XYZ file of C-alpha atoms in Angstrom:
183
model
C 17.291 -15.093 35.914
C 14.678 -14.991 34.380
C 11.533 -14.146 36.094
C 7.961 -15.530 35.426
C 4.512 -13.947 35.569
C 1.282 -15.334 34.619
C -1.878 -12.617 34.636
C -5.033 -13.753 37.317
C -6.860 -13.429 34.655
C -5.025 -16.832 32.388
C -6.389 -18.410 35.381
C -10.148 -17.963 34.682
C -9.794 -17.981 31.084
C -7.609 -21.199 32.266
C -10.449 -22.576 34.100
C -13.480 -21.401 31.821
C -11.391 -23.746 28.421
C -10.977 -26.995 31.199
C -15.243 -27.020 31.200
C -15.238 -25.604 27.221
C -12.382 -27.790 25.221
C -11.908 -31.848 25.729
C -8.518 -32.308 27.711
C -6.520 -33.920 24.920
C -6.928 -30.215 22.896
C -6.023 -28.234 26.216
C -3.081 -30.174 27.028
C -1.977 -30.178 23.939
C -2.345 -26.356 23.351
C -0.766 -26.187 26.480
C 2.547 -28.031 25.496
C 2.910 -26.292 22.103
C 2.644 -22.521 24.363
C 5.252 -24.111 25.961
C 7.169 -25.961 22.791
C 8.030 -22.774 20.928
C 8.961 -21.002 24.237
C 10.684 -22.632 25.226
C 12.961 -22.673 21.931
C 12.486 -18.908 21.719
C 14.525 -18.699 24.909
C 17.076 -21.235 23.508
C 18.232 -18.781 21.110
C 18.122 -16.580 23.113
C 20.437 -17.929 24.969
C 22.436 -19.271 22.822
C 22.223 -16.135 20.635
C 24.833 -14.431 24.303
C 20.930 -12.554 24.522
C 20.018 -12.047 28.689
C 16.179 -12.888 29.174
C 13.947 -10.725 31.814
C 11.025 -11.747 31.865
C 7.921 -14.406 30.499
C 4.435 -13.168 31.516
C 1.679 -15.012 30.131
C -1.524 -13.658 29.939
C -5.098 -14.057 27.276
C -2.925 -12.925 25.384
C -0.758 -15.315 24.873
C 2.865 -15.143 26.244
C 5.286 -12.148 25.447
C 9.403 -12.711 26.377
C 11.722 -9.326 26.890
C 15.178 -9.800 26.075
C 18.085 -8.153 25.789
C 21.568 -7.737 24.137
C 21.180 -9.224 20.902
C 21.630 -7.213 17.762
C 19.430 -7.729 14.712
C 21.020 -10.848 12.701
C 20.942 -12.403 16.090
C 17.052 -11.344 16.791
C 15.605 -12.210 13.692
C 16.477 -15.353 14.806
C 15.713 -15.988 18.563
C 12.545 -14.343 16.844
C 12.599 -17.818 13.736
C 13.418 -19.549 16.158
C 9.480 -20.089 18.730
C 8.085 -20.809 14.896
C 10.822 -23.030 13.499
C 11.139 -25.186 16.346
C 7.821 -25.097 17.792
C 6.797 -27.258 15.005
C 9.726 -29.893 16.734
C 6.307 -32.493 18.259
C 4.530 -32.985 14.263
C 7.183 -35.513 14.264
C 5.456 -37.496 16.522
C 1.585 -36.732 14.291
C 1.108 -40.607 14.143
C 1.224 -40.754 17.524
C 0.384 -37.386 18.722
C -2.415 -35.333 16.126
C -3.248 -32.584 17.662
C 0.100 -31.792 19.616
C 0.679 -31.706 15.509
C -1.814 -29.463 14.701
C -1.126 -27.511 17.921
C 1.763 -27.000 17.506
C 1.230 -26.512 13.438
C -1.224 -24.168 14.231
C 0.667 -21.626 16.766
C 3.497 -22.032 14.757
C 1.560 -20.608 11.678
C -0.633 -17.789 13.306
C 2.547 -16.011 14.766
C 4.448 -15.631 11.544
C 1.385 -13.113 10.300
C 3.267 -10.059 9.939
C 1.452 -8.197 12.478
C 2.446 -7.774 15.644
C 3.019 -8.411 18.587
C 3.050 -11.742 17.254
C 6.738 -13.290 16.065
C 6.227 -11.819 12.442
C 5.099 -8.571 13.405
C 8.664 -8.566 15.199
C 9.974 -9.758 11.986
C 8.344 -7.296 9.634
C 9.688 -4.251 12.277
C 13.492 -5.624 12.068
C 12.052 -6.168 8.432
C 11.299 -2.465 8.202
C 13.194 0.313 9.688
C 11.457 2.784 9.294
C 8.537 3.690 11.222
C 6.216 4.909 9.229
C 6.179 2.423 6.232
C 6.115 -0.707 9.334
C 2.719 1.719 10.698
C 1.248 1.374 7.385
C 2.289 -2.445 6.413
C 0.271 -2.893 9.222
C -2.775 -0.960 9.256
C -1.836 -3.099 5.296
C -2.038 -6.402 7.074
C -5.021 -5.719 9.373
C -7.518 -4.498 6.339
C -5.892 -7.668 4.059
C -7.109 -10.389 7.391
C -10.223 -8.022 7.815
C -11.062 -9.004 3.763
C -9.701 -12.891 4.338
C -11.741 -12.893 7.350
C -15.357 -11.523 4.879
C -14.495 -13.417 2.107
C -14.007 -16.786 4.662
C -17.365 -16.148 5.605
C -19.737 -14.850 3.395
C -17.693 -15.913 0.266
C -17.205 -19.275 1.119
C -20.173 -19.505 3.680
C -17.421 -20.801 6.154
C -20.822 -18.630 8.971
C -19.477 -15.909 11.009
C -16.417 -17.625 12.776
C -13.885 -16.488 10.417
C -14.840 -12.419 10.273
C -14.636 -12.893 14.091
C -10.841 -14.403 14.462
C -10.297 -11.922 11.984
C -11.194 -8.784 13.924
C -10.174 -10.639 17.385
C -6.820 -11.131 15.703
C -7.288 -7.177 14.430
C -8.114 -5.581 17.692
C -4.798 -7.625 19.568
C -2.857 -6.984 17.200
C -3.537 -2.919 18.132
C -0.893 -1.798 20.370
C 2.526 -2.158 19.898
C 4.466 -4.425 23.948
C 7.645 -2.695 22.615
C 9.501 0.136 23.835
C 12.460 1.097 23.217
C 14.672 -0.296 25.424
C 13.272 -3.751 25.745
C 11.680 -5.449 22.657
C 9.560 -8.553 23.646
C 10.232 -12.189 21.261
C 6.429 -13.470 21.151
């Protein structure tokens, strides 16, 4: 049976967001996250794996599972970003939900841990030294992209702030040897 955990700081974060973000956008974002994680969960169960915990925090949601081969784990990881696009079918009636689902799926495919793309890259690159070198290269490219968008295209400081935030979030590997989280 899966256990559901929410970090206490998440409640404060959501309360602040209620004052800063229109409710329709906050609802769309929460529904996109739920759809994304539900697709991961269904894929893990269909592939014969076990889901132990779903932990929700300010940094995102981490599903801890085991019992999957590399191929099945790859399918389970891809299920979130691909299945998370299903609500975009209703874009005509729910444009906010469609946009949030699309952005969440694209964001999660970035090849950085703890995002789905980082887990995919980790499955494909078995050599830990090569994998962590790849992580460094991805962070440098992300920062360069933020600098380019901020200063060369004149989009202000927000792109570089987002790039720095992503790089800081993706500095640690949330996986341990026995259980690897599906983001």
